[in-house]
Coordinates of C-alpha atoms in Angstrom, one line a residue:
Chain A
X1 CA 0.0 0.0 0.0
X2 CA 3.0 2.2 -0.3
X3 CA 1.7 4.0 -3.3
X4 CA -1.5 5.0 -1.6
X5 CA -1.3 8.8 -2.1
X6 CA -4.7 9.9 -0.7
X7 CA -6.2 7.7 2.0
X8 CA -9.5 8.3 3.8
X9 CA -9.8 6.1 6.9
X10 CA -13.5 5.7 7.8
X11 CA -14.3 9.4 7.8
X12 CA -17.6 11.0 8.8
X13 CA -18.5 14.5 8.0
X14 CA -21.4 16.7 7.3
X15 CA -23.3 19.9 7.9
X16 CA -24.2 20.3 11.5
X17 CA -26.1 17.3 12.7
X18 CA -28.4 17.1 9.6
X19 CA -26.5 15.1 7.0
X20 CA -23.5 12.9 7.5
X21 CA -21.2 10.9 5.4
X22 CA -20.5 7.8 7.4
X23 CA -17.5 5.7 7.5
X24 CA -16.1 6.5 4.1
X25 CA -12.8 4.7 3.4
X26 CA -11.0 4.9 0.2
X27 CA -7.6 5.3 -1.2
X28 CA -6.2 6.8 -4.4
X29 CA -2.8 5.8 -5.7
X30 CA -0.2 8.3 -6.7
X31 CA -0.8 9.3 -10.4
X32 CA -4.3 7.7 -10.5
X33 CA -7.2 9.3 -12.2
X34 CA -10.2 8.6 -9.9
X35 CA -13.8 9.7 -10.3
X36 CA -16.5 10.1 -7.7
X37 CA -20.0 9.2 -9.0
X38 CA -23.4 8.9 -7.5
X39 CA -26.9 10.3 -7.6
X40 CA -27.9 13.8 -6.7
X41 CA -27.8 14.3 -3.0
X42 CA -25.8 11.2 -2.4
X43 CA -23.0 13.1 -0.6
X44 CA -20.5 13.6 -3.4
X45 CA -20.1 17.2 -2.8
X46 CA -20.0 16.7 1.0
X47 CA -17.2 14.3 0.5
X48 CA -15.4 16.8 -1.8
X49 CA -15.8 19.5 0.8
X50 CA -14.5 17.2 3.5
X51 CA -11.4 16.3 1.5
X52 CA -10.7 19.9 0.5
X53 CA -11.0 21.1 4.1
X54 CA -14.2 23.2 3.8
X55 CA -16.2 20.9 6.1
X56 CA -14.7 19.6 9.3
X57 CA -14.0 15.9 9.5
X58 CA -15.8 14.6 12.6
X59 CA -14.4 11.1 12.7
X60 CA -11.6 9.3 11.0
X61 CA -8.7 10.9 9.2
X62 CA -7.5 11.8 5.8
X63 CA -3.9 11.3 4.9
X64 CA -1.8 12.6 2.1
X65 CA 1.3 10.4 1.6
X66 CA 0.7 9.1 5.1
X67 CA 0.6 12.5 6.7
X68 CA -2.8 13.4 8.3
X69 CA -4.3 16.6 6.8
X70 CA -5.3 18.0 10.2
X71 CA -1.6 18.1 11.2
X72 CA -0.8 20.3 8.1
X73 CA -0.9 24.0 8.0
X74 CA -3.4 25.5 5.4
X75 CA -0.6 26.8 3.3
X76 CA 1.3 23.5 3.4
X77 CA -1.9 21.7 2.3
X78 CA -2.4 24.2 -0.5
X79 CA 1.0 23.3 -1.9
X80 CA 0.0 19.7 -2.1
X81 CA -3.6 19.9 -3.1
X82 CA -5.3 22.2 -5.5
X83 CA -9.1 22.5 -5.8
X84 CA -11.2 23.5 -8.8
X85 CA -14.8 24.1 -7.8
X86 CA -17.8 23.9 -10.0
X87 CA -18.4 27.6 -10.4
X88 CA -15.1 29.7 -10.4
X89 CA -15.6 33.3 -9.4
X90 CA -16.0 35.8 -12.2
X91 CA -14.2 38.7 -10.6
X92 CA -13.0 41.9 -12.0
X93 CA -9.4 40.5 -11.7
X94 CA -7.5 39.9 -15.0
X95 CA -7.1 36.3 -15.9
X96 CA -3.3 36.7 -15.3
X97 CA -3.8 38.1 -11.8
X98 CA -6.3 35.3 -11.1
X99 CA -3.9 32.6 -12.2
X100 CA -1.0 34.2 -10.3
X101 CA -3.0 33.8 -7.1
X102 CA -2.2 30.1 -7.4
X103 CA 1.3 31.0 -6.2
X104 CA 0.1 32.4 -2.9
X105 CA 0.8 29.2 -0.9
X106 CA 4.4 29.3 -2.1
X107 CA 5.0 32.9 -1.1
X108 CA 5.8 34.3 2.3
X109 CA 2.4 35.5 3.8
X110 CA 3.6 39.1 3.8
X111 CA 5.3 39.1 0.4
X112 CA 3.2 41.0 -2.0
X113 CA 5.2 40.7 -5.2
X114 CA 5.3 37.8 -7.6
X115 CA 8.7 36.4 -8.3
X116 CA 10.0 35.9 -11.9
X117 CA 9.4 32.2 -11.4
X118 CA 5.8 32.8 -10.4
X119 CA 5.3 34.6 -13.6
X120 CA 7.0 31.9 -15.7
X121 CA 4.8 29.3 -14.1
X122 CA 1.6 31.3 -14.6
X123 CA 2.5 31.8 -18.3
X124 CA 3.3 28.2 -18.8
X125 CA 0.0 26.9 -17.4
X126 CA -2.0 29.6 -19.1
X127 CA -0.5 28.4 -22.4
X128 CA -1.1 24.8 -21.5
X129 CA -4.8 25.4 -20.8
X130 CA -5.2 27.6 -23.8
X131 CA -6.2 30.8 -22.1
X132 CA -2.9 32.7 -22.6
X133 CA -4.4 35.1 -25.2
X134 CA -7.2 36.1 -22.7
X135 CA -4.7 37.0 -20.0
X136 CA -5.4 40.7 -20.0
X137 CA -9.2 40.2 -20.0
X138 CA -11.2 40.3 -16.8
X139 CA -12.4 37.0 -15.4
X140 CA -16.0 38.1 -15.6
X141 CA -15.8 38.6 -19.3
X142 CA -14.9 35.0 -20.0
X143 CA -17.5 32.2 -20.7
X144 CA -18.2 29.6 -18.0
X145 CA -15.9 27.1 -19.8
X146 CA -13.0 29.6 -20.1
X147 CA -13.4 30.5 -16.4
X148 CA -13.1 26.8 -15.6
X149 CA -9.9 26.6 -17.7
X150 CA -8.5 29.6 -15.9
X151 CA -9.4 27.9 -12.6
X152 CA -7.4 24.8 -13.7
X153 CA -4.5 27.0 -14.8
X154 CA -4.6 28.6 -11.3
X155 CA -4.7 25.2 -9.7
X156 CA -1.7 24.1 -11.7
X157 CA 0.4 27.1 -10.8
X158 CA 0.0 25.9 -7.2
X159 CA 2.1 23.0 -8.4
X160 CA 0.1 20.5 -6.5
X161 CA 0.5 16.7 -6.3
X162 CA -3.3 16.2 -6.1
X163 CA -5.9 17.9 -8.2
X164 CA -9.5 17.9 -6.9
X165 CA -12.2 18.8 -9.4
X166 CA -15.9 19.3 -8.8
X167 CA -17.7 18.5 -12.0
X168 CA -15.3 20.2 -14.4
X169 CA -17.6 19.4 -17.4
X170 CA -20.9 20.4 -15.9
X171 CA -21.8 23.3 -18.2
X172 CA -19.9 22.4 -21.3
X173 CA -21.0 20.9 -24.6
X174 CA -19.6 17.5 -25.7
X175 CA -16.7 19.1 -27.6
X176 CA -15.6 21.2 -24.7
X177 CA -16.3 18.4 -22.2
X178 CA -13.8 16.2 -24.1
X179 CA -11.3 19.0 -24.5
X180 CA -11.4 19.6 -20.7
X181 CA -11.1 15.9 -19.9
X182 CA -8.4 15.3 -22.4
X183 CA -6.5 18.2 -20.8
X184 CA -6.9 16.7 -17.4
X185 CA -5.9 13.3 -18.7
X186 CA -2.7 14.7 -20.2
X187 CA -1.9 16.5 -16.9
X188 CA -2.5 13.3 -15.1
X189 CA -0.1 11.4 -17.4
X190 CA 2.5 14.0 -18.1
X191 CA 2.8 15.8 -14.7
X192 CA 2.0 12.6 -12.8
X193 CA -0.7 14.6 -11.1
X194 CA -3.1 12.5 -9.0
X195 CA -6.7 13.5 -10.0
X196 CA -9.8 13.0 -8.0
X197 CA -13.0 14.5 -9.6
X198 CA -16.7 14.4 -9.1
X199 CA -18.4 13.7 -12.4
X200 CA -22.0 13.3 -13.3
X201 CA -21.8 11.8 -16.7
X202 CA -21.3 8.1 -16.3
X203 CA -19.9 7.5 -19.8
X204 CA -17.3 10.2 -19.5
X205 CA -16.5 8.9 -16.0
X206 CA -16.0 5.4 -17.5
X207 CA -14.0 6.5 -20.4
X208 CA -11.5 8.8 -18.6
X209 CA -11.1 7.4 -15.1
X210 CA -9.2 4.3 -14.1
X211 CA -10.9 4.1 -10.7
X212 CA -14.5 4.9 -9.8
X213 CA -16.1 5.4 -6.4
X214 CA -19.9 5.1 -6.4
X215 CA -21.5 6.9 -3.6
X216 CA -25.1 6.4 -2.4
X217 CA -26.8 7.7 0.8
X218 CA -23.6 9.0 2.3
X219 CA -21.8 5.7 2.0
X220 CA -19.6 4.1 -0.6
X221 CA -21.8 1.7 -2.5
X222 CA -18.9 0.2 -4.4
X223 CA -15.5 1.1 -5.9
X224 CA -13.1 -0.3 -8.4
X225 CA -12.4 -0.1 -12.1
X226 CA -15.1 1.4 -14.4
X227 CA -16.0 -2.1 -15.6
X228 CA -16.5 -3.3 -12.1
X229 CA -18.5 -0.3 -10.9
X230 CA -20.6 0.5 -13.9
X231 CA -22.7 -2.6 -14.2
X232 CA -26.4 -2.4 -14.9
X233 CA -27.2 -4.0 -11.5
X234 CA -25.2 -1.3 -9.6
X235 CA -26.8 1.5 -11.6
X236 CA -30.3 0.1 -11.2
X237 CA -29.7 -0.3 -7.4
X238 CA -28.2 3.2 -6.9
X239 CA -29.8 5.4 -9.5
X240 CA -33.0 3.5 -9.7
X241 CA -32.7 3.6 -13.5
X242 CA -32.9 0.8 -16.0
X243 CA -29.9 0.8 -18.3
X244 CA -28.0 -1.4 -20.7
X245 CA -24.3 -1.6 -20.1
X246 CA -22.0 -2.5 -23.0
X247 CA -18.4 -2.1 -23.9
X248 CA -16.7 0.6 -26.0
X249 CA -14.9 -1.4 -28.7
X250 CA -12.0 1.0 -28.8
X251 CA -11.2 1.5 -25.2
X252 CA -12.8 -1.5 -23.6
X253 CA -14.5 0.7 -21.1
X254 CA -18.1 0.4 -20.2
X255 CA -20.8 2.5 -22.0
X256 CA -24.2 3.0 -20.4
X257 CA -27.3 3.3 -22.5
X258 CA -30.5 4.6 -20.9
X259 CA -33.7 2.7 -21.4
X260 CA -36.7 5.0 -21.8
X261 CA -40.1 4.3 -20.3
X262 CA -41.6 3.4 -23.7
X263 CA -38.9 0.9 -24.6
X264 CA -39.1 -0.6 -21.1
X265 CA -42.9 -1.3 -21.7
X266 CA -42.5 -2.8 -25.1
X267 CA -39.1 -4.6 -24.7
X268 CA -39.1 -5.9 -21.2
X269 CA -38.2 -9.4 -22.3
X270 CA -35.4 -8.2 -24.5
X271 CA -33.9 -6.2 -21.7
X272 CA -34.2 -9.1 -19.3
X273 CA -32.5 -11.4 -21.8
X274 CA -29.8 -8.8 -22.4
X275 CA -29.2 -8.4 -18.7
X276 CA -29.1 -12.2 -18.3
X277 CA -26.4 -12.5 -21.0
X278 CA -24.4 -9.7 -19.4
X279 CA -24.5 -11.5 -16.1
X280 CA -23.6 -14.8 -17.6
X281 CA -20.7 -13.2 -19.6
X282 CA -19.5 -11.6 -16.4
X283 CA -19.6 -14.8 -14.4
X284 CA -17.9 -16.6 -17.3
X285 CA -15.1 -13.9 -17.5
X286 CA -14.6 -14.1 -13.8
X287 CA -14.3 -17.8 -13.7
X288 CA -11.9 -17.6 -16.6
X289 CA -9.8 -15.1 -14.7
X290 CA -9.8 -17.3 -11.7
X291 CA -8.6 -20.2 -13.8
X292 CA -5.7 -18.0 -15.1
X293 CA -4.7 -17.2 -11.7
Chain B
X1 CA 4.4 48.1 -20.0
X2 CA 4.8 46.0 -17.0
X3 CA 2.1 46.0 -14.4
X4 CA 4.0 47.4 -11.3
X5 CA 5.1 50.4 -13.4
X6 CA 1.5 51.0 -14.5
X7 CA 0.4 50.9 -10.9
X8 CA 3.1 53.3 -9.7
X9 CA 2.1 55.7 -12.5
X10 CA -1.5 55.6 -11.4
X11 CA -0.5 56.4 -7.8
X12 CA 1.9 59.1 -9.1
X13 CA -0.9 60.7 -11.0
X14 CA -3.1 60.6 -7.9
X15 CA -0.3 62.3 -5.9
X16 CA -0.2 65.1 -8.4
X17 CA -3.9 65.6 -8.2
X18 CA -3.7 65.5 -4.4
X19 CA -1.1 68.3 -4.5
X20 CA -3.3 70.4 -6.8
X21 CA -6.4 70.1 -4.5
X22 CA -4.3 70.8 -1.4
X23 CA -2.9 74.0 -3.0
X24 CA -6.3 75.0 -4.2
X25 CA -7.7 74.4 -0.7
X26 CA -5.0 76.5 0.9
X27 CA -5.8 79.3 -1.4
X28 CA -9.5 79.1 -0.8
X29 CA -11.3 80.9 1.9
X30 CA -12.8 84.1 3.1
X31 CA -9.5 85.8 3.6
X32 CA -7.9 86.3 0.2
X33 CA -4.4 84.8 0.4
X34 CA -2.8 84.2 -3.0
X35 CA -1.0 80.9 -3.3
X36 CA 2.2 82.7 -4.6
X37 CA 2.5 84.5 -1.2
X38 CA 2.0 81.5 1.0
X39 CA 5.7 80.4 1.2
X40 CA 6.6 83.9 2.4
X41 CA 3.8 84.0 4.9
X42 CA 4.8 80.6 6.3
X43 CA 8.4 81.7 6.5
X44 CA 7.5 84.8 8.4
X45 CA 5.9 82.7 11.1
X46 CA 3.6 85.4 12.3
X47 CA 0.6 87.6 11.6
X48 CA -3.1 86.9 10.9
X49 CA -2.5 85.3 7.6
X50 CA 0.0 82.9 9.1
X51 CA -2.5 82.0 11.7
X52 CA -5.2 81.4 9.1
X53 CA -3.0 79.2 7.1
X54 CA -1.5 77.1 9.8
X55 CA -4.2 77.0 12.4
X56 CA -7.4 77.0 10.3
X57 CA -6.8 75.9 6.7
X58 CA -4.0 73.4 7.1
X59 CA -5.5 71.4 10.0
X60 CA -8.7 71.2 8.0
X61 CA -6.9 69.9 4.9
X62 CA -5.1 67.3 7.0
X63 CA -8.3 66.2 8.6
X64 CA -10.0 66.0 5.2
X65 CA -7.0 63.9 3.9
X66 CA -7.2 61.5 6.9
X67 CA -11.0 61.2 7.1
X68 CA -11.5 60.9 3.3
X69 CA -8.7 58.4 3.0
X70 CA -9.7 56.3 6.0
X71 CA -13.4 56.2 5.0
X72 CA -12.5 55.2 1.4
X73 CA -10.0 52.6 2.6
X74 CA -12.6 51.2 5.0
X75 CA -15.1 50.9 2.2
X76 CA -12.6 49.2 0.0
X77 CA -11.7 46.7 2.7
X78 CA -15.4 45.9 3.5
X79 CA -16.4 45.7 -0.2
X80 CA -13.5 43.4 -0.7
X81 CA -14.3 41.2 2.3
X82 CA -18.0 41.1 1.7
X83 CA -17.6 40.9 -2.1
X84 CA -20.5 43.3 -2.4
X85 CA -20.2 46.7 -4.0
X86 CA -23.1 48.1 -1.9
X87 CA -21.4 47.7 1.4
X88 CA -19.9 50.8 2.9
X89 CA -18.6 51.6 6.4
X90 CA -22.0 52.9 7.5
X91 CA -23.9 49.8 6.3
X92 CA -22.6 47.9 9.2
X93 CA -24.3 50.2 11.6
X94 CA -21.2 52.0 12.7
X95 CA -22.5 55.5 11.9
X96 CA -25.8 54.7 13.4
X97 CA -24.1 53.6 16.6
X98 CA -21.9 56.6 16.7
X99 CA -24.8 59.0 16.1
X100 CA -26.8 57.4 18.8
X101 CA -23.8 57.7 21.2
X102 CA -23.5 61.4 20.4
X103 CA -27.3 62.0 20.7
X104 CA -27.2 60.3 24.1
X105 CA -24.3 62.5 25.2
X106 CA -26.0 65.7 24.0
X107 CA -29.3 64.8 25.7
X108 CA -27.4 63.9 28.9
X109 CA -25.7 67.3 28.8
X110 CA -22.2 65.7 28.6
X111 CA -21.1 68.0 25.7
X112 CA -20.9 70.9 28.1
X113 CA -18.0 69.3 29.9
X114 CA -14.8 67.6 28.9
X115 CA -13.1 70.3 26.7
X116 CA -14.7 69.1 23.5
X117 CA -13.5 65.5 23.9
X118 CA -16.9 64.4 25.1
X119 CA -18.8 64.2 21.8
X120 CA -16.0 62.4 19.9
X121 CA -15.6 60.0 22.8
X122 CA -19.4 59.4 22.9
X123 CA -19.4 58.9 19.1
X124 CA -16.5 56.5 19.3
X125 CA -18.1 54.6 22.2
X126 CA -21.3 54.2 20.2
X127 CA -19.3 53.0 17.2
X128 CA -17.3 50.6 19.3
X129 CA -20.4 49.1 20.9
X130 CA -21.9 48.6 17.4
X131 CA -18.7 47.0 16.1
X132 CA -18.6 44.8 19.2
X133 CA -22.2 43.7 18.7
X134 CA -21.9 43.0 15.0
X135 CA -18.6 41.2 15.7
X136 CA -19.9 39.1 18.5
X137 CA -23.2 38.2 16.8
X138 CA -21.5 37.7 13.4
X139 CA -18.5 35.6 14.7
X140 CA -20.6 33.7 17.2
X141 CA -20.8 30.6 15.2
X142 CA -17.1 30.1 14.7
X143 CA -16.5 30.9 11.0
X144 CA -17.3 34.6 10.3
X145 CA -20.4 34.2 8.1
X146 CA -20.3 37.2 5.8
X147 CA -23.9 37.5 4.9
X148 CA -25.0 37.1 8.5
X149 CA -22.6 39.9 9.6
X150 CA -24.0 42.2 6.9
X151 CA -27.6 41.5 8.0
X152 CA -26.7 42.0 11.7
X153 CA -25.0 45.3 10.8
X154 CA -28.1 46.6 8.9
X155 CA -30.4 45.6 11.8
X156 CA -28.2 47.2 14.4
X157 CA -28.1 50.3 12.2
X158 CA -31.9 50.4 12.2
X159 CA -32.1 49.9 16.0
X160 CA -29.6 52.7 16.6
X161 CA -31.2 55.2 14.3
X162 CA -34.6 54.5 15.7
X163 CA -33.3 55.0 19.2
X164 CA -31.7 58.2 18.1
X165 CA -34.9 59.4 16.6
X166 CA -36.6 58.6 19.9
X167 CA -34.1 60.8 21.7
X168 CA -34.6 63.5 19.2
X169 CA -38.4 63.5 19.6
X170 CA -38.3 63.9 23.3
X171 CA -35.5 66.4 23.8
X172 CA -35.3 70.1 23.7
X173 CA -35.0 72.2 20.5
X174 CA -31.5 73.2 21.4
X175 CA -30.3 69.6 21.8
X176 CA -32.1 68.7 18.6
X177 CA -30.1 71.3 16.7
X178 CA -26.8 70.0 18.2
X179 CA -27.6 66.4 17.2
X180 CA -28.6 67.3 13.7
X181 CA -25.6 69.5 13.2
X182 CA -23.3 66.7 14.3
X183 CA -25.0 64.1 12.1
X184 CA -24.5 66.2 9.0
X185 CA -20.7 66.0 9.6
X186 CA -18.1 68.8 9.6
X187 CA -14.4 69.1 9.0
X188 CA -14.3 72.1 11.3
X189 CA -12.5 70.6 14.2
X190 CA -10.9 73.0 16.6
X191 CA -9.1 70.3 18.6
X192 CA -5.8 69.6 17.0
X193 CA -5.2 66.5 19.1
X194 CA -8.2 64.8 17.6
X195 CA -6.9 65.7 14.1
X196 CA -3.6 64.1 15.0
X197 CA -5.4 61.0 16.3
X198 CA -7.4 60.7 13.1
X199 CA -4.4 61.2 10.9
X200 CA -2.2 58.6 12.7
X201 CA -5.1 56.1 12.8
X202 CA -5.7 56.4 9.1
X203 CA -2.0 55.9 8.2
X204 CA -1.7 52.9 10.6
X205 CA -5.0 51.5 9.1
X206 CA -3.5 51.8 5.6
X207 CA -0.3 50.0 6.7
X208 CA -2.1 47.4 8.7
X209 CA -4.6 46.5 6.0
X210 CA -1.8 46.3 3.5
X211 CA -0.3 43.4 5.5
X212 CA -3.5 41.5 4.6
X213 CA -3.4 42.4 0.9
X214 CA -2.8 38.9 -0.3
X215 CA -5.6 37.6 1.9
X216 CA -7.9 40.3 0.5
X217 CA -7.1 39.4 -3.1
X218 CA -7.7 35.7 -2.4
X219 CA -11.0 36.5 -0.7
X220 CA -12.2 37.9 -4.0
X221 CA -12.6 34.3 -5.1
X222 CA -14.8 33.5 -2.2
X223 CA -14.0 32.0 1.2
X224 CA -13.8 28.5 0.1
X225 CA -11.3 29.2 -2.7
X226 CA -9.3 31.4 -0.4
X227 CA -9.1 28.4 2.0
X228 CA -7.9 26.2 -0.8
X229 CA -5.2 28.7 -1.5
X230 CA -3.9 28.3 2.0
X231 CA -5.5 31.4 3.6
X232 CA -6.9 31.3 7.1
X233 CA -10.1 33.1 6.0
X234 CA -11.8 33.4 9.4
X235 CA -8.9 35.1 11.0
X236 CA -8.3 37.4 7.9
X237 CA -12.0 38.4 7.7
X238 CA -12.1 39.2 11.5
X239 CA -8.9 41.3 11.4
X240 CA -9.9 43.2 8.3
X241 CA -13.4 43.8 9.7
X242 CA -11.9 45.2 12.9
X243 CA -9.4 47.4 11.0
X244 CA -12.2 48.8 8.8
X245 CA -14.5 49.4 11.8
X246 CA -11.9 51.2 13.9
X247 CA -11.1 53.5 11.0
X248 CA -14.7 54.3 10.5
X249 CA -15.3 54.7 14.3
X250 CA -12.4 57.3 14.5
X251 CA -13.6 59.2 11.4
X252 CA -17.2 59.4 12.6
X253 CA -16.2 60.5 16.1
X254 CA -14.0 63.3 14.8
X255 CA -15.8 64.5 11.7
X256 CA -19.4 63.3 12.2
X257 CA -21.3 61.3 9.6
X258 CA -19.8 62.1 6.2
X259 CA -21.6 59.8 3.8
X260 CA -20.8 58.4 0.4
X261 CA -17.0 58.6 0.5
X262 CA -16.8 55.1 1.7
X263 CA -19.3 53.8 -0.9
X264 CA -18.7 55.7 -4.1
X265 CA -14.9 56.4 -4.1
X266 CA -13.8 52.7 -3.7
X267 CA -16.2 51.7 -6.4
X268 CA -15.0 54.4 -8.8
X269 CA -11.4 53.6 -8.2
X270 CA -12.1 49.9 -8.6
X271 CA -13.6 50.6 -12.0
X272 CA -10.5 52.5 -13.0
X273 CA -7.8 50.2 -11.6
X274 CA -9.4 46.7 -11.6
X275 CA -9.6 44.4 -8.6
X276 CA -6.0 44.1 -7.4
X277 CA -5.9 45.3 -3.8
X278 CA -2.2 45.9 -3.9
X279 CA -3.0 49.0 -5.9
X280 CA -6.6 49.4 -4.8
X281 CA -5.9 50.0 -1.1
X282 CA -3.4 52.8 -1.7
X283 CA -5.3 54.4 -4.6
X284 CA -8.6 54.4 -2.9
X285 CA -7.1 56.0 0.2
X286 CA -5.6 58.7 -2.0
X287 CA -8.9 58.9 -4.0
X288 CA -10.9 59.4 -0.8
X289 CA -8.5 62.1 0.4
X290 CA -8.7 64.0 -3.0
X291 CA -12.4 63.7 -3.1
X292 CA -13.0 65.0 0.4
X293 CA -10.5 67.9 0.1
X294 CA -12.2 68.9 -3.1
X295 CA -15.6 68.6 -1.6
X296 CA -14.5 70.7 1.3
X297 CA -13.4 73.5 -1.1
X298 CA -16.9 73.5 -2.5
X299 CA -18.5 73.4 0.9
X300 CA -16.7 76.5 1.9
X301 CA -17.3 78.5 -1.3
X302 CA -20.8 77.7 -2.6
X303 CA -22.6 79.9 -0.1
X304 CA -19.6 81.8 1.2
X305 CA -19.2 83.3 3.7
X306 CA -21.4 80.6 5.2
X307 CA -20.4 77.0 5.0
X308 CA -22.4 74.0 3.8
X309 CA -22.3 70.8 5.7
X310 CA -19.7 68.6 4.0
X311 CA -22.0 65.6 3.9
X312 CA -24.4 67.6 1.6
X313 CA -21.6 68.1 -0.9
X314 CA -20.2 64.6 -0.8
X315 CA -23.7 63.2 -1.3
X316 CA -24.7 65.3 -4.2
X317 CA -21.4 65.3 -6.1
X318 CA -20.6 61.7 -5.2
X319 CA -24.0 60.5 -6.3
X320 CA -23.8 62.2 -9.7
X321 CA -20.2 61.2 -10.4
X322 CA -21.0 57.7 -9.4
X323 CA -23.9 57.5 -11.8
X324 CA -21.9 58.9 -14.7
X325 CA -19.0 56.6 -14.0
X326 CA -21.3 53.6 -13.7
X327 CA -23.0 54.4 -17.0
X328 CA -19.7 54.9 -18.8
X329 CA -18.3 51.6 -17.5
X330 CA -21.5 49.8 -18.6
X331 CA -21.1 51.3 -22.1
X332 CA -17.5 50.2 -22.3
X333 CA -18.3 46.7 -21.1
X334 CA -20.9 46.4 -23.9
X335 CA -18.3 47.4 -26.4
X336 CA -15.8 44.9 -25.1
X337 CA -18.5 42.2 -25.1
X338 CA -19.2 42.6 -28.9

């Protein structure tokens, strides 16, 4: 377990006494690309806030490379972990100034001026995220997607080891969604950045992540590879939705097809047959694997 | 051009304007003293004109510099912390509390004692009690909840002004006049110690808030994001709130309620310079000073030899300038958008 970079040891957290995440344990390896999925209100965002330090952890502990987060200073934490939230703030700051704020955790608290290195880094990551030509514009003049890219550029200038993202694709079209995720994928591979993100779209989650954590009712329902997590049974149980799960022929990752109400009425038998085949295949594969071992 | 040079040029420009209004203010007044003769008069060190310059006009300019700067700085800090352009020093009930304190002192006859220190002291006590209450109630639940503090400030402001109106409705006509006169604000402060206190406080306030300029910039992205950038937001918000409140408390107790400087000037400067507090703190301080010295010139000349309350001028001029600037910036933004 030496390469467990982020480890949550049965943590509980929540808002006041009203809603709690209970006994969440998970670990993300260094350099992994992990996704948190789950229905609305399942506790994804609560978990995200717990990890990023916005909500207090009431029980259990979170460790980064074996060091408990609560023993770290805020600035120290910010040098290891960068957070991109769902709605970056559209301030009247220029994009450049906004991105440069990512260097704050690396500067002495009372040092007001950016160093030459700060500027070099900001420039580098603005180029990488493709927002360099907007650098003199005000944040509020950018579109939602561009603001999110700027937020990622800012997070990268923090030079973190772990990048936390809250639904980075939520208000983007398919083209921009994929651009965004391709960017995060390349950061993950090239900078060996550990990525943990909340993502709603199950197909995008399956395609890009190598580890998925499915949350339901404040608990982890299951976790593992996309193929292990995104089965029609799990989705039916957690989301209460009937789907067909197949495999993307290129990537080998699962693809989820929704089954509409009308189809469900007219094709109940077909769906049952399909589900049965899927289950049989899975059992067959599993026993095959067991034989190999 | 690199950004620091740009910023220094902006501040340099403001210093030039400040010098111009200071000279204009020195030359303005009932006694006609041409600006070309002032070096001579100052060097001579005696005579009526010397007395007018050093004992009447100069202290007034210094007070306008300090109060204008401090109010504008306080507004900038609060607008930055609350991330709301409508917040000003008086929104948080500080002026209401101060005015109530003064009204209480006048009704109680305290202003007849204490060598002119009594009313400023009463004003400051009123402001301090308000700050304390907003602070305690707002900070009560651990993390300084910004919206909550704002609402508490507004409510305290209501309570204080209603209590003051109660006092005004039951007191004598003479006291009533005293209260109203104080509320309207004036830079005519005969006590030079108080001017010193206001000046020193405002400079310390500027230096003190500048220590938190990184925190202020990070807070523009919201409390959560600032936390993610390694900022202790609760502590920063509290300290900045206290600095802004003390600045306002001192200004109100020395010069009365001078409205609008803390609302309009920070906003106008922000539209001109953008949201970087490293420039914003200094330039809104200077902007406030320039604005108040200029308004004071008008207050002294419009109905000369009588004097208008400074609050009247700041409100009218400030309001119109604000609307013009806002309209212009909207037009510019639309052009950029296309």
